Steps between C-alpha positions, in 0.01 A plus 500: 500500500199644335271289713677638817460856389141447416446335842655810645283734312161336610604495864629852506205638336267292715675650825466835357129438455455370847693790653302763318293692742302726253285319269521595148175501275746367240703285712475202264611703209807639682577159620481362141721780377753440758519139412516581134794751549690245718427213231628755229823569713570115509454465156734788408746367730461151337538655143825658618638171626404334157692769307793463729466807740514508854617166551718572790206456746423141392612213677647176354159318482318803358773531214451130446144556468544793258735279282262242466223722401728667232594140386129408460414833314791459254397143447137643412662760261713237325190262437307812383772589271538143352130527406550786284 
């Protein structure tokens, strides 16, 4: 799901850049800002999913991927706990 969102971000911002009629002197900075802002939104959405919030919008495959990620993270935490 994250890869789909990243691909959407790349194409939507590339399209905006192509459709822009007035060239900005800081165009690359504003494009970078827009990309970072979109990336931040994706990360915040993923964080909500990991915390168990906003899960209604996820499909079964996305929920299974999230469950797998949480299982892997839990295993890492348990291994680290055993080391101490």
